[in-house]
Coordinates of N, CA, C and O in Angstrom, one line a residue:
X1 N 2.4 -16.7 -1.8 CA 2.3 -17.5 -0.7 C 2.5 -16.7 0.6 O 1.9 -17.0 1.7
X2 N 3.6 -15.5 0.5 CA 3.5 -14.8 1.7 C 2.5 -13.4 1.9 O 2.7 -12.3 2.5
X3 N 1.3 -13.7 1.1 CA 0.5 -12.3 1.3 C 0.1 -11.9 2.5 O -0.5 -10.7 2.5
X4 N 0.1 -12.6 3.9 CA 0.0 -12.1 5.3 C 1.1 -11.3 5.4 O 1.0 -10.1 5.6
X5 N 2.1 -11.8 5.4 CA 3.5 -10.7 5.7 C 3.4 -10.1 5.2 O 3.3 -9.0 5.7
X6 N 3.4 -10.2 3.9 CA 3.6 -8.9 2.9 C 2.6 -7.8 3.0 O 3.0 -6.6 2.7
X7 N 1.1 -8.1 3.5 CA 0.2 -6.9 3.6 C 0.6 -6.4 5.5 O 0.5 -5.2 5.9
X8 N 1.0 -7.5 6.1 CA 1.9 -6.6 7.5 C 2.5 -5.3 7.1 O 2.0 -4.1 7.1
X9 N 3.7 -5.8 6.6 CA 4.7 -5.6 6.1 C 4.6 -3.8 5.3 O 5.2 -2.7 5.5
X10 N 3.7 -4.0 4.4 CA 4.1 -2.9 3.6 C 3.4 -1.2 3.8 O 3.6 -0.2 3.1
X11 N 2.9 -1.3 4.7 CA 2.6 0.0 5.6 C 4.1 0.5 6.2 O 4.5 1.7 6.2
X12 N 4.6 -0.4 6.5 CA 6.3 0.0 7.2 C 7.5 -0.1 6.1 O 8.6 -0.2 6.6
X13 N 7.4 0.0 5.2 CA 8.2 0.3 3.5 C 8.3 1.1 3.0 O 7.3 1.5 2.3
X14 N 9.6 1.9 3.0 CA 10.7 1.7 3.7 C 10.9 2.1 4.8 O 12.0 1.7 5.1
X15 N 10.6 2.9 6.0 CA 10.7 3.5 6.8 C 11.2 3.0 8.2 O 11.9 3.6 9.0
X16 N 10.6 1.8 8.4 CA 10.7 0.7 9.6 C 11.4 -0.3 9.3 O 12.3 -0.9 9.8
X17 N 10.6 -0.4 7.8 CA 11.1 -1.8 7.4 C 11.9 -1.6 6.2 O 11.5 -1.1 5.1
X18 N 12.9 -1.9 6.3 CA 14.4 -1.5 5.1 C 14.9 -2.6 4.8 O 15.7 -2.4 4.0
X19 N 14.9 -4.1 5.2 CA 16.0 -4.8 5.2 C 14.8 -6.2 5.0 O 13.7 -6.2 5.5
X20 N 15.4 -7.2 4.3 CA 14.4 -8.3 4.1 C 15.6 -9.7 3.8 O 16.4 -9.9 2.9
X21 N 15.4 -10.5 5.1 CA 16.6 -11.8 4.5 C 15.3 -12.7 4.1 O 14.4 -13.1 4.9
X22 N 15.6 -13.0 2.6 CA 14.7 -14.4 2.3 C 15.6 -15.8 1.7 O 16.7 -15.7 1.2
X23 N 14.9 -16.8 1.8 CA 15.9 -17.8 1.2 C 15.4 -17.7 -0.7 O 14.4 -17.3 -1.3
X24 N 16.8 -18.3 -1.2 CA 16.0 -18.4 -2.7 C 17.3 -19.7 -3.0 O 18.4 -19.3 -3.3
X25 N 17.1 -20.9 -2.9 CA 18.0 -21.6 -2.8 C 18.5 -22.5 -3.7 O 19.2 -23.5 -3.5
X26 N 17.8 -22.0 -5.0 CA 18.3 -22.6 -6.4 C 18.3 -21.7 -7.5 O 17.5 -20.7 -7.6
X27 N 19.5 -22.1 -8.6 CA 19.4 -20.9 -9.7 C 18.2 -20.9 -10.5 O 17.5 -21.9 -10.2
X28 N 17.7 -20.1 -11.3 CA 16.8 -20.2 -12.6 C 16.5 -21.4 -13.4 O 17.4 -21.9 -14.1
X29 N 15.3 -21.9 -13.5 CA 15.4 -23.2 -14.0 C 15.0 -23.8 -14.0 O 14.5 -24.4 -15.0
X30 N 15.1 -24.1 -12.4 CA 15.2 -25.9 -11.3 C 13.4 -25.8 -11.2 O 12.6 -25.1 -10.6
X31 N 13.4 -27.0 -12.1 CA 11.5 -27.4 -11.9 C 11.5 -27.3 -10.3 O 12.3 -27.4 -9.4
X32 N 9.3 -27.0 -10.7 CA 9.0 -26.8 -9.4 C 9.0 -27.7 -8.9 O 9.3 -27.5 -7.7
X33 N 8.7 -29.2 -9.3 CA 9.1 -30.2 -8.4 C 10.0 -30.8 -8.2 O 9.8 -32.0 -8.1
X34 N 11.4 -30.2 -7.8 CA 12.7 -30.4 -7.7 C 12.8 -29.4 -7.0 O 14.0 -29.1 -6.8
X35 N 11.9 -28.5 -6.2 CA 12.0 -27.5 -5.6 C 11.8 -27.5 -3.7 O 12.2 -26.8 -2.8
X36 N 11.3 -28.6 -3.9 CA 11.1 -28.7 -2.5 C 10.8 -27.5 -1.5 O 11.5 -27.1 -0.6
X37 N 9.7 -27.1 -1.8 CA 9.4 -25.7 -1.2 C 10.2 -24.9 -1.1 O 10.0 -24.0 -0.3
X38 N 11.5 -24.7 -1.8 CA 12.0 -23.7 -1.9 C 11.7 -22.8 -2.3 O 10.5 -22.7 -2.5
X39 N 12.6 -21.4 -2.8 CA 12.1 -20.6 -4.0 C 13.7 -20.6 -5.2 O 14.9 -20.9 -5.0
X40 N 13.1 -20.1 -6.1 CA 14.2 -19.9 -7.2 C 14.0 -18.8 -7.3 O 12.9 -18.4 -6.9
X41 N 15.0 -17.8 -8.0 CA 14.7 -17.0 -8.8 C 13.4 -16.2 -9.4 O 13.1 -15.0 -9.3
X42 N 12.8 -17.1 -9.9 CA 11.6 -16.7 -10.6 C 10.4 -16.7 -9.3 O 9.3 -16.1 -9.4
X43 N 10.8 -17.4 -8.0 CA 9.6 -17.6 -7.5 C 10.0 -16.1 -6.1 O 9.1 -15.7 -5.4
X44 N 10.8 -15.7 -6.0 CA 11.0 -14.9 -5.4 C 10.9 -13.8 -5.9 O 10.5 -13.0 -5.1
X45 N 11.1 -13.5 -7.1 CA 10.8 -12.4 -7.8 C 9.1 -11.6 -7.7 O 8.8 -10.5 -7.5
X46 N 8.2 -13.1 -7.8 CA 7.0 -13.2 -7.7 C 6.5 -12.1 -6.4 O 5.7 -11.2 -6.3
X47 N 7.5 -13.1 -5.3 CA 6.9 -12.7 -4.1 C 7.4 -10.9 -3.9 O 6.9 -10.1 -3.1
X48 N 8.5 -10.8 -4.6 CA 8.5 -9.4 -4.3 C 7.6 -8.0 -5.2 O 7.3 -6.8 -5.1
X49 N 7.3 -9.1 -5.9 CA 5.9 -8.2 -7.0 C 4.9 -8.1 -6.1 O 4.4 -7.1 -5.8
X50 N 4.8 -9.3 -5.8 CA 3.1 -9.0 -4.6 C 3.5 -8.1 -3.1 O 2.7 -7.4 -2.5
X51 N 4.7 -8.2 -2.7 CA 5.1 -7.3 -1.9 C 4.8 -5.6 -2.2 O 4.2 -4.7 -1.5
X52 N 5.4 -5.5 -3.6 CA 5.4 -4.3 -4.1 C 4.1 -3.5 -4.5 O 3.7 -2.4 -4.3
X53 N 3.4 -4.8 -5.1 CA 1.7 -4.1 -5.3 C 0.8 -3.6 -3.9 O -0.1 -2.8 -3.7
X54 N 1.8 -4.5 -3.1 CA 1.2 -4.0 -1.2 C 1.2 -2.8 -0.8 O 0.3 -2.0 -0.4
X55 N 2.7 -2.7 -1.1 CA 3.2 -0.8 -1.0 C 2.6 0.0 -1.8 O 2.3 1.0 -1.3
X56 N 2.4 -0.1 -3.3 CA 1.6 0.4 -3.7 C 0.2 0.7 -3.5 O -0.2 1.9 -3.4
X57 N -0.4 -0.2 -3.5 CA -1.9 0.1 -2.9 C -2.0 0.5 -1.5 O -3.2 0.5 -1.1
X58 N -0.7 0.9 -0.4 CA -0.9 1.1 0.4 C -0.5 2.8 0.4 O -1.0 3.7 1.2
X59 N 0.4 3.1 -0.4 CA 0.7 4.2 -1.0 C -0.5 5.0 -1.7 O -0.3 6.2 -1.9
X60 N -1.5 4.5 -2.0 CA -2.4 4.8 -2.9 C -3.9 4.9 -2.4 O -4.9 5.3 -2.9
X61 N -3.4 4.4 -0.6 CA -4.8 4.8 0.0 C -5.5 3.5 0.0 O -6.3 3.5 0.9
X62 N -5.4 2.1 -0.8 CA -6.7 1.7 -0.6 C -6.5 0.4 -0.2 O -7.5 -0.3 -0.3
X63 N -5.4 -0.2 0.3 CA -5.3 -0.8 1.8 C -5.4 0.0 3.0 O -5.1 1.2 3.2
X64 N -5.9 -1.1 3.9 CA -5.4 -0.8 5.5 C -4.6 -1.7 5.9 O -4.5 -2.8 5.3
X65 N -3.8 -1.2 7.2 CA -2.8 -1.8 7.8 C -3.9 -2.6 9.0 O -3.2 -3.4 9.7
X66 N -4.9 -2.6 9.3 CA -5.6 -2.6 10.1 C -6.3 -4.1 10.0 O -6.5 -4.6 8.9
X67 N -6.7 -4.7 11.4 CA -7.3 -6.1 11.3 C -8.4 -6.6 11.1 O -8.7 -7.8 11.0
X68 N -9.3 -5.4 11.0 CA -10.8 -5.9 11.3 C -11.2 -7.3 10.8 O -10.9 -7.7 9.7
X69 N -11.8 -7.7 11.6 CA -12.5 -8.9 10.9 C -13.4 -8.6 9.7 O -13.5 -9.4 8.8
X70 N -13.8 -8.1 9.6 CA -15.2 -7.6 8.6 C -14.9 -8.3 7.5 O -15.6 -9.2 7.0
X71 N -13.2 -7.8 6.9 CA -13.1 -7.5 5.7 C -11.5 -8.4 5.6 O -10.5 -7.9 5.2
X72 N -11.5 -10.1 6.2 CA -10.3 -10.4 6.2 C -10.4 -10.7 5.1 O -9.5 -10.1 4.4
X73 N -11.2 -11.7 4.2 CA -11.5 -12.4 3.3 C -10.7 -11.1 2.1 O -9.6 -11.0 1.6
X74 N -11.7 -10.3 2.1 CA -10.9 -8.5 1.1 C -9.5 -8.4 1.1 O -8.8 -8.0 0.2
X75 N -8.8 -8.9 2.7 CA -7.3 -8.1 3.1 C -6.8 -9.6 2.8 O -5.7 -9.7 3.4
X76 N -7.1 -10.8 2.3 CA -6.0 -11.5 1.6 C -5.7 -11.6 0.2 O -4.8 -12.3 -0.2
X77 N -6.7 -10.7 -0.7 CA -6.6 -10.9 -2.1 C -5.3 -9.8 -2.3 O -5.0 -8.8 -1.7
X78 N -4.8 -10.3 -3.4 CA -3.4 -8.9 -4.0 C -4.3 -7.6 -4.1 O -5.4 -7.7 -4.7
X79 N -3.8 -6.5 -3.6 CA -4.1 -5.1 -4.2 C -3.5 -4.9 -5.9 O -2.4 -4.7 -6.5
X80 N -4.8 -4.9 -6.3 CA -4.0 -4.5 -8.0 C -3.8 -3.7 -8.5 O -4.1 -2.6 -8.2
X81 N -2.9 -3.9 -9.7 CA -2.0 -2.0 -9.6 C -1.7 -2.4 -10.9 O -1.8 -3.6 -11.1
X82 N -1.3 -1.7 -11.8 CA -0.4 -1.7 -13.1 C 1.1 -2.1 -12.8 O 1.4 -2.5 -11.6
X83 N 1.9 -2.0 -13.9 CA 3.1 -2.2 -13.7 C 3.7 -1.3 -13.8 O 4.9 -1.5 -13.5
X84 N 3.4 -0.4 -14.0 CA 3.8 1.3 -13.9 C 3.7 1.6 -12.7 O 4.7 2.4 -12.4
X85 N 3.0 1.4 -12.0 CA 2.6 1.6 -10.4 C 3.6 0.6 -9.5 O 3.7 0.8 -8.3
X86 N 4.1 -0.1 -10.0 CA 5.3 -0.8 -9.5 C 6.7 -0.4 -9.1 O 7.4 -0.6 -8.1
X87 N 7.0 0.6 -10.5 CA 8.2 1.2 -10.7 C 8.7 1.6 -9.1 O 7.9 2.3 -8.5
X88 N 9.7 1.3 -8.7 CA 10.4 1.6 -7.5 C 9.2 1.9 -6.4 O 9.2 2.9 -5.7
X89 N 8.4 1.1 -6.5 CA 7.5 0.7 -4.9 C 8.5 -0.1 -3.9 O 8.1 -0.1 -2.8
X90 N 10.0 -0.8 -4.4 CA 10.7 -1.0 -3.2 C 12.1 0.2 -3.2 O 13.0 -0.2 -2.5
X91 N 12.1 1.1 -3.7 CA 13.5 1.7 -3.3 C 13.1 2.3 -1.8 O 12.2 2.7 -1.2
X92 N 14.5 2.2 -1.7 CA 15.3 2.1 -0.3 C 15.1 0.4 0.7 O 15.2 0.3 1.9
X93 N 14.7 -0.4 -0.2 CA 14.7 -1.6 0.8 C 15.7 -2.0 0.2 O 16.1 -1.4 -0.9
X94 N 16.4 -3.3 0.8 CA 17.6 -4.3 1.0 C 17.3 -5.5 0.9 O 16.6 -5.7 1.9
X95 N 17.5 -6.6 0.1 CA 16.3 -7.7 -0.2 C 17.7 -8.7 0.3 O 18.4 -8.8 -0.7
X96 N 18.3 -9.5 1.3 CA 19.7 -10.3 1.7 C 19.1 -11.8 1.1 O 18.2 -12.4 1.8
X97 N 19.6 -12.3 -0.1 CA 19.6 -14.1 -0.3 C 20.2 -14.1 0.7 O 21.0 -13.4 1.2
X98 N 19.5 -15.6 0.9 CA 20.6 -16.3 2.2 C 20.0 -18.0 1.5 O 19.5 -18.2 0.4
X99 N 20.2 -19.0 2.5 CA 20.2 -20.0 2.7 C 20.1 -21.1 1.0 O 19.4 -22.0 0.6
X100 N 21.3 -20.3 0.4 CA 21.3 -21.2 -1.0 C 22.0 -22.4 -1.0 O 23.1 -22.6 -0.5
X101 N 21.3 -23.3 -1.7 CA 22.4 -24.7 -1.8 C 23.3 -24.8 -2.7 O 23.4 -24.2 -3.8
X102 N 24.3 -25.6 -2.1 CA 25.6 -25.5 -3.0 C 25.4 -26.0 -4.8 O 24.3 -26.3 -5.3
X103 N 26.2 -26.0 -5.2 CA 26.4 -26.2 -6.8 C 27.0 -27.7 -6.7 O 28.2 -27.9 -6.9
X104 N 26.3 -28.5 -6.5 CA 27.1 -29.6 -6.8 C 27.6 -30.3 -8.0 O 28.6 -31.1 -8.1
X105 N 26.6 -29.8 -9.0 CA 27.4 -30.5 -10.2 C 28.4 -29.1 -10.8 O 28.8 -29.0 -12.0
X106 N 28.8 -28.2 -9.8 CA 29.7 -27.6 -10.8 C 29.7 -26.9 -12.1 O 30.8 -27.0 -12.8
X107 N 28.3 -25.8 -12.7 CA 27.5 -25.8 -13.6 C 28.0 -24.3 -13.6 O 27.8 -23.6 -14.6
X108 N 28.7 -23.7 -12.4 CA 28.7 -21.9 -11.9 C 30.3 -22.1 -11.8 O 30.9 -23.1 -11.5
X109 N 30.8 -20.9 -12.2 CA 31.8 -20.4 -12.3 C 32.2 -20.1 -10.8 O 33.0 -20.6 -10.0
X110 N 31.0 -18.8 -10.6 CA 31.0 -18.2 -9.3 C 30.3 -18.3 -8.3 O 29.2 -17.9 -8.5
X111 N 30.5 -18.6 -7.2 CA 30.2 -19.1 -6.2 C 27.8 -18.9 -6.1 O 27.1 -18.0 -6.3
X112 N 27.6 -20.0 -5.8 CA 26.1 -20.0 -6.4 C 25.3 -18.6 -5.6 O 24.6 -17.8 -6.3
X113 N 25.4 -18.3 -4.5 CA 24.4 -17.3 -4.3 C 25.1 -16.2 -4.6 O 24.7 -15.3 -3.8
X114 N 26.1 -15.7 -5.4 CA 26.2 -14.9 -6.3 C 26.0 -15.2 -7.8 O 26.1 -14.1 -8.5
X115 N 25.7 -16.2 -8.5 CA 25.0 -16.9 -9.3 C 23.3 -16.4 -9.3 O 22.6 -15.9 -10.2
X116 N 23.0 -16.7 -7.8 CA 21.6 -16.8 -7.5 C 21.0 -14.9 -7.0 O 19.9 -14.4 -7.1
X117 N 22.0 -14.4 -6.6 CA 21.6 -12.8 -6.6 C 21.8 -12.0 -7.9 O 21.9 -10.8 -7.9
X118 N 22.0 -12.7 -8.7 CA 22.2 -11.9 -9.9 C 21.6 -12.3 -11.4 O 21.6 -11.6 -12.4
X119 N 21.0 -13.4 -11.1 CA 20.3 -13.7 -11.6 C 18.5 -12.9 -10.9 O 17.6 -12.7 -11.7
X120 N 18.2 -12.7 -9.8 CA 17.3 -12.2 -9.0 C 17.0 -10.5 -9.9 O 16.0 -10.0 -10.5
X121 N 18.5 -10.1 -9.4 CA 18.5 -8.6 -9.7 C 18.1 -8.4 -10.9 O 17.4 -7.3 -11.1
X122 N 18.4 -9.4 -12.0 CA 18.3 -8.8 -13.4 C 16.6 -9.4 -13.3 O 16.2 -9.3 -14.4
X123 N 16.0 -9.6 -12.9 CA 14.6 -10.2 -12.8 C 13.9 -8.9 -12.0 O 13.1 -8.1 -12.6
X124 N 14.3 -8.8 -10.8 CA 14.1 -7.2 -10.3 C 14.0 -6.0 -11.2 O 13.0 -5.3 -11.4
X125 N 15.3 -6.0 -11.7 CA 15.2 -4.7 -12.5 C 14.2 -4.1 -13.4 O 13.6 -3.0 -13.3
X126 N 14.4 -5.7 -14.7 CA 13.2 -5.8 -15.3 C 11.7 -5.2 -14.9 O 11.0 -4.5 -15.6
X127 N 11.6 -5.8 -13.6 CA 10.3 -4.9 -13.2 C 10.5 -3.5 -12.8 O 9.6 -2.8 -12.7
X128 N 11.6 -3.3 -12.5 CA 11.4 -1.7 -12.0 C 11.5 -1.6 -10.9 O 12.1 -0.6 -10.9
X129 N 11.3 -2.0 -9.7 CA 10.9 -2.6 -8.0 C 11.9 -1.4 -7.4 O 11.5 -0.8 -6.5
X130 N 12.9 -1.2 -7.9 CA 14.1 -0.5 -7.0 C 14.6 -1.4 -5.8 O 15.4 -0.9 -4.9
X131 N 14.3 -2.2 -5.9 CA 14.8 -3.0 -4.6 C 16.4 -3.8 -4.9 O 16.7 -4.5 -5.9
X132 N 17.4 -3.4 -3.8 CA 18.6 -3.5 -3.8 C 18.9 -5.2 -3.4 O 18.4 -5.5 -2.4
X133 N 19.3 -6.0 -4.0 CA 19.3 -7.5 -4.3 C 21.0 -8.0 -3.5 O 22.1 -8.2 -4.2
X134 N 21.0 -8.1 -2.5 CA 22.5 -8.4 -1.7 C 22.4 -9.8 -1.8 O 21.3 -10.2 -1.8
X135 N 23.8 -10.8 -1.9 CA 23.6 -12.0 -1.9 C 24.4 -12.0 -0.4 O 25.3 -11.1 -0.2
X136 N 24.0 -13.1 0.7 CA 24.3 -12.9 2.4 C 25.7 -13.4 2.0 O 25.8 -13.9 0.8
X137 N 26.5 -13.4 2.6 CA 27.8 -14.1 2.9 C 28.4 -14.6 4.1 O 28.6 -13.7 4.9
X138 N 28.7 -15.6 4.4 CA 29.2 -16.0 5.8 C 30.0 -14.8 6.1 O 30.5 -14.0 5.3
X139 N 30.1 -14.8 7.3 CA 30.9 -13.4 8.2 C 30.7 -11.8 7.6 O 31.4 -10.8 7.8
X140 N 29.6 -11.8 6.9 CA 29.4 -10.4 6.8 C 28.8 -9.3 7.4 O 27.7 -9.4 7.9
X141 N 29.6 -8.4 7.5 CA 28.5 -7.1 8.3 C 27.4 -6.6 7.6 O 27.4 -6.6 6.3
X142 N 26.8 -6.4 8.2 CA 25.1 -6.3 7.1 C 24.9 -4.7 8.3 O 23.8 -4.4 8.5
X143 N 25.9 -4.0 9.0 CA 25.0 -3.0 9.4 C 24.4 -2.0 8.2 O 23.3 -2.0 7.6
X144 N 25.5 -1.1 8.0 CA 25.3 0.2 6.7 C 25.8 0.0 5.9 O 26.9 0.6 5.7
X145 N 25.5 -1.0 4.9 CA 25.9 -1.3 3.3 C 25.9 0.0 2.4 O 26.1 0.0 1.2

């Protein structure tokens, strides 16, 4: 859903761009239609796959960062890549959950958007991404983690 940003975006990965707050504001699970345009888990994972095939194929020469009209139709489809070609296409980025909803029925031990970044990370990992999975916290310093 975010393939405009993400093809912005990944010409500046990691160099400019290091740091990414997205919402993901339910655990693993929660049907899509109980989702309310959110994302879960699984659906953020997604978006960081197409993120990562971005940097990859931009890594690899065969995107541009560039606007031309010619070829917008071309610059919205995913650049395709293996999943080998994946492997740490995000290390050195910072991926901050934020805007998660509470646990109302009480189902988490531990407070939900550490519930919900950890469940992310092990989904991350899985793919390889190298991308560092922070759950936000009210009053936190987010300069040099």
């Amino acid at each position: 859903r975010n393939l405009i940003v993400w093809k912005a975006a990944a010409p500046m990965i990691p160099h400019n761009l290091n740091t990414i707050f997205i919402e993901c504001s339910y655990p693993l699970g929660r049907q899509d239609e109980f989702l309310y345009g959110h994302l879960s888990p699984e659906h953020l994972v997604q978006e960081l796959a197409a993120l990562a095939r971005e940097v990859a194929g931009v890594r690899r020469g065969l995107t541009r960062p560039d606007r031309s009209p010619a070829k917008k139709k071309q610059r919205l489809q995913a650049t395709p890549s293996t999943p080998s070609e994946l492997h740490d296409a995000l290390s050195g980025m910072r991926v901050f959950i934020i805007h998660c909803k509470e646990d109302l029925s009480a189902e988490f031990e531990l407070p939900i958007h550490t519930v919900i970044a950890t469940q992310v990370r092990k989904l991350v990992d899985e793919l390889r991404l190298g991308v560092e999975i922070i759950p936000a916290e009210q009053g936190m310093c987010i300069g040099e983690l």
